[in-house]
Short mmCIF file of C-alpha atoms in Angstrom, two decimals:
data_model
loop_
_atom_site.label_atom_id
_atom_site.label_comp_id
_atom_site.label_asym_id
_atom_site.label_seq_id
_atom_site.Cartn_x
_atom_site.Cartn_y
_atom_site.Cartn_z
CA MET A 1 -5.59 -44.31 5.50
CA SER A 2 -6.16 -40.56 5.22
CA PRO A 3 -9.17 -39.28 7.14
CA THR A 4 -12.23 -38.46 5.05
CA PRO A 5 -12.38 -34.69 4.42
CA PRO A 6 -15.19 -32.89 6.28
CA ARG A 7 -18.28 -32.20 4.16
CA VAL A 8 -19.91 -28.80 3.87
CA ASP A 9 -22.74 -27.57 1.67
CA ARG A 10 -22.52 -24.80 -0.91
CA GLU A 11 -24.63 -22.39 1.16
CA THR A 12 -22.13 -22.63 4.03
CA VAL A 13 -19.26 -21.88 1.67
CA ALA A 14 -21.06 -18.83 0.25
CA ARG A 15 -22.03 -17.61 3.72
CA LEU A 16 -18.45 -17.76 5.04
CA TRP A 17 -17.23 -16.08 1.85
CA LEU A 18 -19.54 -13.10 2.33
CA HIS A 19 -18.54 -12.83 5.98
CA ARG A 20 -14.85 -12.77 5.09
CA GLN A 21 -15.55 -10.13 2.45
CA GLY A 22 -17.41 -7.94 4.95
CA LEU A 23 -20.64 -8.18 2.95
CA ALA A 24 -22.81 -10.38 5.19
CA ALA A 25 -24.18 -7.52 7.31
CA PRO A 26 -26.09 -4.45 6.11
CA ARG A 27 -23.95 -1.65 4.76
CA GLY A 28 -22.81 0.68 7.53
CA ALA A 29 -23.08 -1.92 10.30
CA ILE A 30 -19.38 -1.30 11.01
CA ALA A 31 -18.12 2.24 11.56
CA PRO A 32 -15.48 3.26 8.98
CA GLY A 33 -12.63 3.79 11.43
CA ARG A 34 -8.93 3.16 11.04
CA SER A 35 -9.10 -0.30 12.64
CA ALA A 36 -12.02 -1.35 10.39
CA PHE A 37 -10.09 -0.17 7.32
CA ARG A 38 -7.00 -2.12 8.39
CA ASP A 39 -9.13 -5.19 9.15
CA HIS A 40 -10.68 -5.07 5.69
CA LEU A 41 -7.25 -4.98 4.04
CA LEU A 42 -5.96 -7.88 6.14
CA ARG A 43 -9.05 -10.07 5.62
CA THR A 44 -9.51 -9.54 1.89
CA GLY A 45 -5.89 -8.95 0.89
CA GLY A 46 -6.32 -5.40 -0.40
CA LEU A 47 -8.29 -2.85 -2.37
CA GLN A 48 -8.03 -2.79 -6.14
CA LEU A 49 -7.34 0.61 -7.72
CA ASP A 50 -8.81 1.56 -11.09
CA PRO A 51 -8.95 4.90 -12.92
CA ILE A 52 -12.53 4.58 -14.21
CA ASN A 53 -14.70 7.18 -12.51
CA ALA A 54 -18.22 6.61 -13.86
CA VAL A 55 -19.58 6.88 -10.30
CA ASP A 56 -16.53 6.95 -8.00
CA ARG A 57 -13.10 5.34 -7.84
CA ALA A 58 -13.13 1.57 -7.37
CA HIS A 59 -11.45 1.51 -3.95
CA TYR A 60 -13.83 4.14 -2.57
CA LEU A 61 -16.86 2.25 -3.89
CA THR A 62 -15.59 -1.03 -2.48
CA LEU A 63 -15.36 0.48 0.99
CA TRP A 64 -18.72 2.25 0.61
CA SER A 65 -20.37 -1.17 0.10
CA ARG A 66 -19.14 -2.11 3.59
CA PHE A 67 -19.16 1.16 5.52
CA GLY A 68 -21.73 3.36 3.81
CA SER A 69 -20.86 7.05 3.50
CA TYR A 70 -17.50 8.06 4.98
CA ASP A 71 -14.78 10.68 4.63
CA ARG A 72 -12.51 9.76 1.69
CA ARG A 73 -9.74 11.96 3.08
CA LYS A 74 -9.32 9.57 5.99
CA ILE A 75 -8.83 6.63 3.62
CA ASP A 76 -6.21 8.62 1.71
CA ARG A 77 -4.43 9.57 4.94
CA TRP A 78 -4.41 6.03 6.30
CA SER A 79 -3.26 4.64 2.94
CA TYR A 80 -0.42 7.04 2.20
CA ARG A 81 0.55 9.06 5.27
CA ASP A 82 -0.15 7.11 8.45
CA GLY A 83 1.56 3.84 7.58
CA VAL A 84 -1.56 1.62 7.67
CA ALA A 85 -1.12 0.58 4.04
CA TYR A 86 1.05 0.93 0.95
CA GLU A 87 0.38 0.86 -2.78
CA TYR A 88 1.74 -2.01 -4.84
CA TRP A 89 0.70 -5.05 -6.89
CA GLY A 90 -1.68 -7.48 -5.15
CA HIS A 91 -4.61 -8.51 -7.33
CA GLU A 92 -3.76 -5.70 -9.73
CA ALA A 93 -2.46 -2.30 -8.58
CA SER A 94 -3.85 -2.19 -5.05
CA ILE A 95 -3.82 -0.62 -1.62
CA LEU A 96 -2.30 -3.36 0.56
CA PRO A 97 -1.94 -3.75 4.33
CA ILE A 98 1.47 -2.59 5.53
CA GLU A 99 1.82 -5.97 7.26
CA HIS A 100 2.17 -7.46 3.76
CA LEU A 101 5.10 -5.20 2.80
CA PRO A 102 7.63 -8.06 3.32
CA LEU A 103 5.71 -10.01 0.64
CA GLY A 104 5.86 -7.03 -1.68
CA LEU A 105 9.58 -6.64 -1.06
CA ARG A 106 10.13 -10.26 -2.08
CA ARG A 107 8.33 -9.67 -5.39
CA MET A 108 10.39 -6.52 -5.94
CA ARG A 109 13.62 -8.50 -5.52
CA ARG A 110 12.46 -11.10 -8.05
CA PHE A 111 11.17 -8.62 -10.64
CA PRO A 112 10.77 -9.20 -13.53
CA PRO A 113 9.38 -12.72 -13.18
CA ASP A 114 11.29 -15.38 -15.09
CA ASN A 115 8.47 -15.90 -17.59
CA TRP A 116 8.62 -12.23 -18.61
CA ARG A 117 12.29 -11.99 -19.47
CA ASN A 118 12.18 -13.67 -22.88
CA ALA A 119 8.68 -12.52 -23.84
CA PRO A 120 8.65 -10.35 -27.01
CA TRP A 121 6.52 -7.66 -25.34
CA TRP A 122 9.09 -7.36 -22.54
CA GLN A 123 11.85 -6.65 -25.04
CA VAL A 124 9.69 -3.80 -26.35
CA TYR A 125 8.58 -2.36 -23.01
CA ASN A 126 11.84 -2.61 -21.05
CA VAL A 127 14.05 0.47 -20.80
CA SER A 128 17.73 1.32 -20.71
CA SER A 129 19.79 1.60 -17.54
CA ALA A 130 20.49 5.22 -18.53
CA SER A 131 16.78 6.01 -18.39
CA LYS A 132 16.49 4.53 -14.89
CA ARG A 133 19.50 6.53 -13.72
CA ARG A 134 17.94 9.74 -15.06
CA VAL A 135 14.72 9.08 -13.17
CA LEU A 136 16.50 8.30 -9.90
CA ARG A 137 18.67 11.44 -10.20
CA ARG A 138 15.59 13.63 -10.62
CA LEU A 139 13.78 12.08 -7.67
CA ARG A 140 16.82 12.52 -5.44
CA ALA A 141 17.23 16.13 -6.46
CA GLU A 142 13.61 17.29 -6.86
CA GLY A 143 11.68 15.09 -4.42
CA PRO A 144 8.30 13.45 -5.18
CA LEU A 145 7.19 13.70 -8.83
CA GLU A 146 4.29 12.56 -10.97
CA SER A 147 4.82 10.58 -14.16
CA ALA A 148 3.77 13.68 -16.15
CA HIS A 149 6.99 15.33 -14.96
CA PHE A 150 8.85 12.84 -17.14
CA GLU A 151 7.12 13.75 -20.41
CA ARG A 152 9.50 14.94 -23.10
CA ARG A 153 8.87 18.29 -24.71
CA PRO A 154 7.16 17.87 -28.12
CA GLU A 155 10.21 19.05 -30.07
CA LYS A 156 12.33 16.40 -28.33
CA ARG A 157 10.09 13.41 -28.84
CA GLU A 158 11.98 10.50 -30.27
CA ALA A 159 11.01 8.68 -33.41
CA GLY A 160 10.01 5.10 -32.86
CA ASP A 161 7.86 5.60 -29.76
CA ALA A 162 5.05 3.72 -31.49
CA ARG A 163 6.18 0.10 -31.54
CA PRO A 164 4.55 -3.26 -32.18
CA TRP A 165 2.82 -4.93 -29.22
CA GLY A 166 1.52 -8.37 -30.09
CA ASN A 167 -0.54 -8.01 -33.26
CA ASP A 168 -1.20 -4.28 -32.81
CA ALA A 169 0.82 -1.12 -32.94
CA MET A 170 0.45 1.01 -29.85
CA SER A 171 2.07 4.14 -28.56
CA LEU A 172 4.19 3.23 -25.55
CA PRO A 173 4.81 5.63 -22.67
CA LYS A 174 8.00 7.64 -23.07
CA GLU A 175 11.08 5.80 -21.85
CA ASP A 176 11.55 7.65 -18.56
CA LYS A 177 7.86 7.21 -17.71
CA ARG A 178 8.24 3.49 -18.36
CA ALA A 179 11.38 3.48 -16.21
CA LEU A 180 9.38 5.02 -13.38
CA GLN A 181 6.74 2.30 -13.65
CA LEU A 182 9.28 -0.52 -13.84
CA MET A 183 11.22 0.78 -10.85
CA TRP A 184 7.96 0.90 -8.89
CA HIS A 185 7.65 -2.81 -9.64
CA ASP A 186 11.27 -3.58 -8.71
CA GLY A 187 11.13 -1.47 -5.55
CA ARG A 188 13.50 1.37 -6.28
CA VAL A 189 10.66 3.89 -6.28
CA ALA A 190 7.34 3.90 -4.40
CA VAL A 191 4.00 5.68 -4.55
CA ARG A 192 4.14 8.35 -1.87
CA THR A 193 0.58 9.60 -2.40
CA ARG A 194 -2.03 10.29 -5.07
CA ARG A 195 -3.00 13.74 -6.30
CA HIS A 196 -6.36 13.81 -8.09
CA PHE A 197 -5.79 10.06 -8.47
CA ARG A 198 -2.44 10.65 -10.21
CA ARG A 199 0.40 8.75 -8.59
CA VAL A 200 3.17 10.75 -6.94
CA PHE A 201 6.43 8.79 -6.87
CA ASP A 202 9.44 9.05 -4.57
CA LEU A 203 12.49 6.99 -3.70
CA SER A 204 11.30 3.89 -1.85
CA SER A 205 13.80 4.55 0.94
CA ARG A 206 11.79 7.68 1.76
CA VAL A 207 8.42 5.85 1.72
CA TYR A 208 8.71 2.26 2.94
CA PRO A 209 9.62 1.43 6.54
CA ASP A 210 12.81 -0.54 7.01
CA THR A 211 11.76 -4.21 7.09
CA PRO A 212 13.19 -7.45 5.70
CA ALA A 213 11.70 -9.20 2.69
CA ALA A 214 9.66 -12.35 3.23
CA SER A 215 11.23 -15.70 2.42
CA VAL A 216 10.56 -17.24 -0.99
CA HIS A 217 8.34 -19.90 0.62
CA ALA A 218 6.35 -17.29 2.56
CA TYR A 219 5.88 -15.25 -0.60
CA HIS A 220 4.53 -18.22 -2.57
CA ASP A 221 2.41 -19.40 0.36
CA SER A 222 0.76 -15.96 0.42
CA TRP A 223 -1.09 -16.81 -2.80
CA LEU A 224 -2.88 -19.58 -0.89
CA LEU A 225 -3.13 -18.09 2.60
CA THR A 226 -4.24 -14.61 1.53
CA GLY A 227 -6.69 -16.14 -0.92
CA LEU A 228 -8.23 -18.33 1.77
CA SER A 229 -8.38 -15.39 4.15
CA GLY A 230 -10.53 -13.46 1.69
CA ASN A 231 -12.59 -16.39 0.42
CA GLY A 232 -13.00 -18.65 3.44
CA ILE A 233 -13.45 -22.04 1.78
CA ALA A 234 -12.13 -22.30 -1.78
CA SER A 235 -10.87 -24.71 -4.39
CA GLU A 236 -7.57 -24.22 -6.21
CA ALA A 237 -9.50 -22.94 -9.23
CA HIS A 238 -11.41 -20.45 -7.08
CA LEU A 239 -8.13 -18.99 -5.82
CA MET A 240 -6.59 -18.46 -9.24
CA ASN A 241 -6.25 -14.74 -10.06
CA TYR A 242 -7.62 -13.68 -6.68
CA ILE A 243 -4.06 -12.69 -5.84
CA THR A 244 -1.81 -12.18 -8.88
CA ALA A 245 1.41 -11.45 -7.00
CA PRO A 246 2.54 -14.16 -6.72
CA ALA A 247 0.97 -16.02 -9.63
CA PRO A 248 2.23 -19.62 -9.26
CA ASN A 249 1.87 -22.05 -12.17
CA ALA A 250 -0.12 -25.28 -11.84
CA ALA A 251 2.80 -27.37 -10.57
CA ASP A 252 3.77 -24.73 -8.00
CA ARG A 253 0.17 -24.40 -6.81
CA LYS A 254 -0.05 -28.12 -6.13
CA ARG A 255 3.27 -28.11 -4.26
CA LEU A 256 2.39 -25.21 -2.00
CA ILE A 257 -1.09 -26.66 -1.26
CA ALA A 258 0.54 -29.98 -0.33
CA ARG A 259 3.13 -28.20 1.83
CA ASN A 260 0.50 -26.26 3.75
CA LEU A 261 -1.68 -29.33 4.22
CA LYS A 262 1.31 -31.16 5.67
CA LYS A 263 2.03 -28.24 8.01
CA LYS A 264 -1.67 -28.24 9.03
CA ARG A 265 -2.03 -24.59 8.13
CA ILE A 266 -4.97 -25.50 5.92
CA VAL A 267 -7.64 -28.20 5.93
CA GLU A 268 -9.08 -30.09 2.97
CA LEU A 269 -12.88 -30.24 2.64
CA HIS A 270 -15.46 -31.75 0.35
CA VAL A 271 -18.18 -29.35 -0.85
CA GLU A 272 -21.45 -30.90 -1.91
CA GLY A 273 -21.99 -30.59 -5.65
CA PHE A 274 -18.28 -30.29 -6.51
CA ARG A 275 -15.78 -33.00 -7.39
CA MET A 276 -12.57 -31.01 -6.76
CA PRO A 277 -11.22 -30.57 -3.23
CA PHE A 278 -11.73 -27.33 -1.34
CA TYR A 279 -9.47 -25.86 1.33
CA ALA A 280 -9.81 -23.58 4.35
CA LEU A 281 -7.72 -22.10 7.12
CA ALA A 282 -8.32 -24.27 10.18
CA GLU A 283 -9.51 -21.34 12.30
CA HIS A 284 -12.27 -20.55 9.81
CA LEU A 285 -13.91 -23.94 10.28
CA GLU A 286 -14.59 -23.00 13.88
CA LEU A 287 -16.70 -20.07 12.67
CA ILE A 288 -19.09 -21.71 10.24
CA ASP A 289 -21.65 -23.06 12.72
CA GLY A 290 -22.24 -19.65 14.24
CA LEU A 291 -22.51 -17.57 11.07
CA ALA A 292 -25.71 -15.55 10.76
CA PRO A 293 -27.47 -15.57 7.37
CA PRO A 294 -26.35 -12.64 5.17
CA ARG A 295 -28.84 -9.79 5.08
CA GLY A 296 -29.27 -6.39 3.49
CA THR A 297 -29.38 -4.93 -0.02
CA ASN A 298 -26.18 -3.56 -1.48
CA LEU A 299 -24.45 -2.48 -4.69
CA ILE A 300 -21.07 -4.00 -5.54
CA CYS A 301 -18.25 -2.31 -7.48
CA PRO A 302 -17.12 -4.21 -10.61
CA PHE A 303 -13.58 -4.26 -9.15
CA ASP A 304 -14.65 -5.43 -5.68
CA SER A 305 -12.59 -8.28 -4.22
CA LEU A 306 -15.82 -10.32 -4.14
CA LEU A 307 -15.55 -10.48 -7.94
CA TRP A 308 -11.82 -10.95 -8.42
CA GLN A 309 -12.48 -14.60 -9.24
CA ARG A 310 -15.67 -14.48 -11.31
CA LYS A 311 -15.89 -18.22 -11.89
CA ARG A 312 -16.38 -18.55 -8.13
CA ALA A 313 -19.34 -16.14 -8.21
CA GLU A 314 -20.79 -18.17 -11.06
CA GLN A 315 -20.41 -21.52 -9.31
CA LEU A 316 -21.35 -20.48 -5.78
CA LEU A 317 -23.87 -17.69 -6.36
CA ASP A 318 -25.19 -18.64 -9.84
CA PHE A 319 -24.19 -15.23 -11.14
CA VAL A 320 -22.36 -14.81 -14.45
CA TYR A 321 -20.60 -11.44 -14.47
CA ARG A 322 -18.49 -9.75 -17.12
CA ILE A 323 -17.35 -6.13 -17.06
CA GLU A 324 -18.62 -4.47 -20.24
CA ILE A 325 -16.43 -1.37 -20.10
CA TYR A 326 -14.40 -2.58 -23.07
CA VAL A 327 -17.37 -4.02 -24.97
CA PRO A 328 -18.60 -1.84 -27.87
CA LYS A 329 -21.66 0.11 -26.78
CA ALA A 330 -23.97 -1.62 -29.26
CA LYS A 331 -22.97 -5.03 -27.90
CA ARG A 332 -23.37 -4.29 -24.19
CA ARG A 333 -26.07 -6.29 -22.49
CA TYR A 334 -26.17 -4.67 -19.06
CA GLY A 335 -24.24 -1.39 -19.31
CA TYR A 336 -20.86 0.28 -19.15
CA TYR A 337 -20.39 0.14 -15.36
CA ALA A 338 -23.10 -2.25 -14.19
CA LEU A 339 -22.99 -2.80 -10.41
CA PRO A 340 -24.14 -6.23 -9.20
CA ILE A 341 -27.01 -6.07 -6.71
CA LEU A 342 -26.45 -8.14 -3.56
CA HIS A 343 -29.61 -8.99 -1.62
CA ASP A 344 -29.61 -11.23 1.46
CA GLY A 345 -26.49 -13.05 0.29
CA ARG A 346 -27.55 -13.51 -3.34
CA LEU A 347 -26.47 -11.60 -6.43
CA VAL A 348 -29.90 -10.88 -7.88
CA GLY A 349 -29.33 -8.34 -10.63
CA ARG A 350 -27.33 -5.42 -12.02
CA LEU A 351 -27.77 -1.66 -11.97
CA ASP A 352 -25.93 0.60 -14.42
CA PRO A 353 -25.30 4.06 -12.88
CA LYS A 354 -23.71 7.25 -14.17
CA LEU A 355 -22.84 10.27 -12.02
CA HIS A 356 -23.40 13.58 -13.83
CA ARG A 357 -21.15 15.82 -11.78
CA ASP A 358 -22.11 18.98 -13.67
CA ARG A 359 -25.77 18.49 -12.66
CA SER A 360 -25.23 16.67 -9.34
CA VAL A 361 -27.43 13.86 -10.63
CA LEU A 362 -26.99 10.11 -10.20
CA GLU A 363 -28.60 8.54 -13.26
CA VAL A 364 -29.63 4.88 -13.24
CA LYS A 365 -29.49 3.92 -16.90
CA SER A 366 -30.92 0.43 -16.46
CA ILE A 367 -31.75 -2.28 -13.94
CA HIS A 368 -31.71 -5.97 -14.85
CA LEU A 369 -32.83 -8.64 -12.39
CA GLU A 370 -31.78 -12.27 -12.59
CA GLU A 371 -34.24 -14.69 -14.11
CA GLY A 372 -36.42 -16.22 -11.40
CA PHE A 373 -35.88 -13.44 -8.87
CA GLU A 374 -39.13 -11.73 -7.94
CA ARG A 375 -39.25 -8.15 -6.71
CA GLU A 376 -40.89 -7.65 -3.38
CA ALA A 377 -41.39 -4.62 -1.17
CA ARG A 378 -38.43 -5.23 1.18
CA PHE A 379 -36.06 -5.60 -1.76
CA GLU A 380 -37.34 -2.41 -3.39
CA ARG A 381 -36.95 -0.49 -0.13
CA GLY A 382 -33.43 -1.86 0.28
CA LEU A 383 -32.45 -0.93 -3.27
CA ALA A 384 -33.95 2.55 -2.90
CA ASP A 385 -31.98 3.01 0.33
CA ALA A 386 -28.74 1.85 -1.34
CA LEU A 387 -29.25 4.29 -4.22
CA ALA A 388 -30.01 7.18 -1.88
CA ASP A 389 -26.91 6.40 0.18
CA LEU A 390 -24.75 6.13 -2.95
CA ALA A 391 -26.08 9.45 -4.25
CA GLU A 392 -25.28 11.16 -0.95
CA PHE A 393 -21.79 9.60 -0.90
CA CYS A 394 -21.11 10.86 -4.44
CA GLY A 395 -22.51 14.32 -3.84
CA ALA A 396 -25.61 13.94 -6.04
CA THR A 397 -28.72 15.85 -5.02
CA ALA A 398 -31.09 13.97 -7.35
CA ILE A 399 -31.54 10.45 -8.72
CA GLU A 400 -32.94 9.64 -12.15
CA THR A 401 -34.32 6.11 -12.53
CA PRO A 402 -35.87 4.15 -15.42
CA GLY A 403 -39.61 4.76 -15.77
CA ALA A 404 -40.60 1.24 -14.77
CA TRP A 405 -38.73 1.67 -11.47
CA ARG A 406 -39.60 5.27 -10.68
CA ARG A 407 -42.41 4.54 -8.25
CA ALA A 408 -40.57 1.67 -6.49
CA LEU A 409 -37.37 3.67 -6.02
CA GLY A 410 -38.96 7.00 -5.21
#
């Protein structure tokens, strides 16, 4: 008979999760040095990149929630110059630990995935071999280039650039720009750096260190092992979409879970209140008895790794979260870029900020607290401190808050 899986309660699962995410201690408890940056990447699996700049870039905000104010130039240097990290696909486009480059190389060798090849959208988006050769010739001859360098002149634009995509017609990037993107995915080109957040591409041989690709098994196992590193204790469903490269189907997920259970890399657990099995890395179970309760008041970026699997936040923290960036303004409930408020290990509300760079003002458009959560003085002080720290980090000299909160938040 198989041994009965150990039992843990939901609070323990949530507590370990926040510890693995670096969100269990007050913001700034860890100095934002090179080793702390590397440790964050290794524990969580990476930093998601996103172009929206309502307050600051997603990866900067994600690190601010852990480190407090820091020098962004150091993050850029560690990410692109000093070999601590590289940019590739992890959850989405992400800054990933350089130790995971062999996993990325395996994906590059298997790109495009089998389920893309016969998809109608792939037939539309894919490019000619001639286009790829043109891009590679230019990079060899001219050195690092941005995608804008591959725009055609207006008089040379080709008819037919607007093509059907699903049920809509959309304007696709010009062919050589698409070639650049596809060759980033397949590993022939790499992101050397970013300039005003625009990617600067180069030949991968000039960017990536010489290292072998991971095995196919190691690549698929990384979906499970990286997911458990960032989440602590998680069910199969809670790991889905945390890492999207690889993205195993249901049958593959079951096989790799069974394989890692057999190898004793992971342990099965029963979590009170859930019927499905949960899993953990064996070394994490040794930590749970000594974990301190989460403390502090913080603001969380919508693209934070804590929220990559939103069903998990709903089931473990009773917090339903949807990004409303793409929701029509009249239908938004909480705001364009609402930041979840984390207080003592609970997600207790949302705050919708907007940085007015021309006036150096951080505006708080609205604050919504979860039903049943009662404001108290320590929470208000913590939220005021988080806002002041965020304003300083973003270069704002003033904060505008809703009238009902003006006195509480100073």
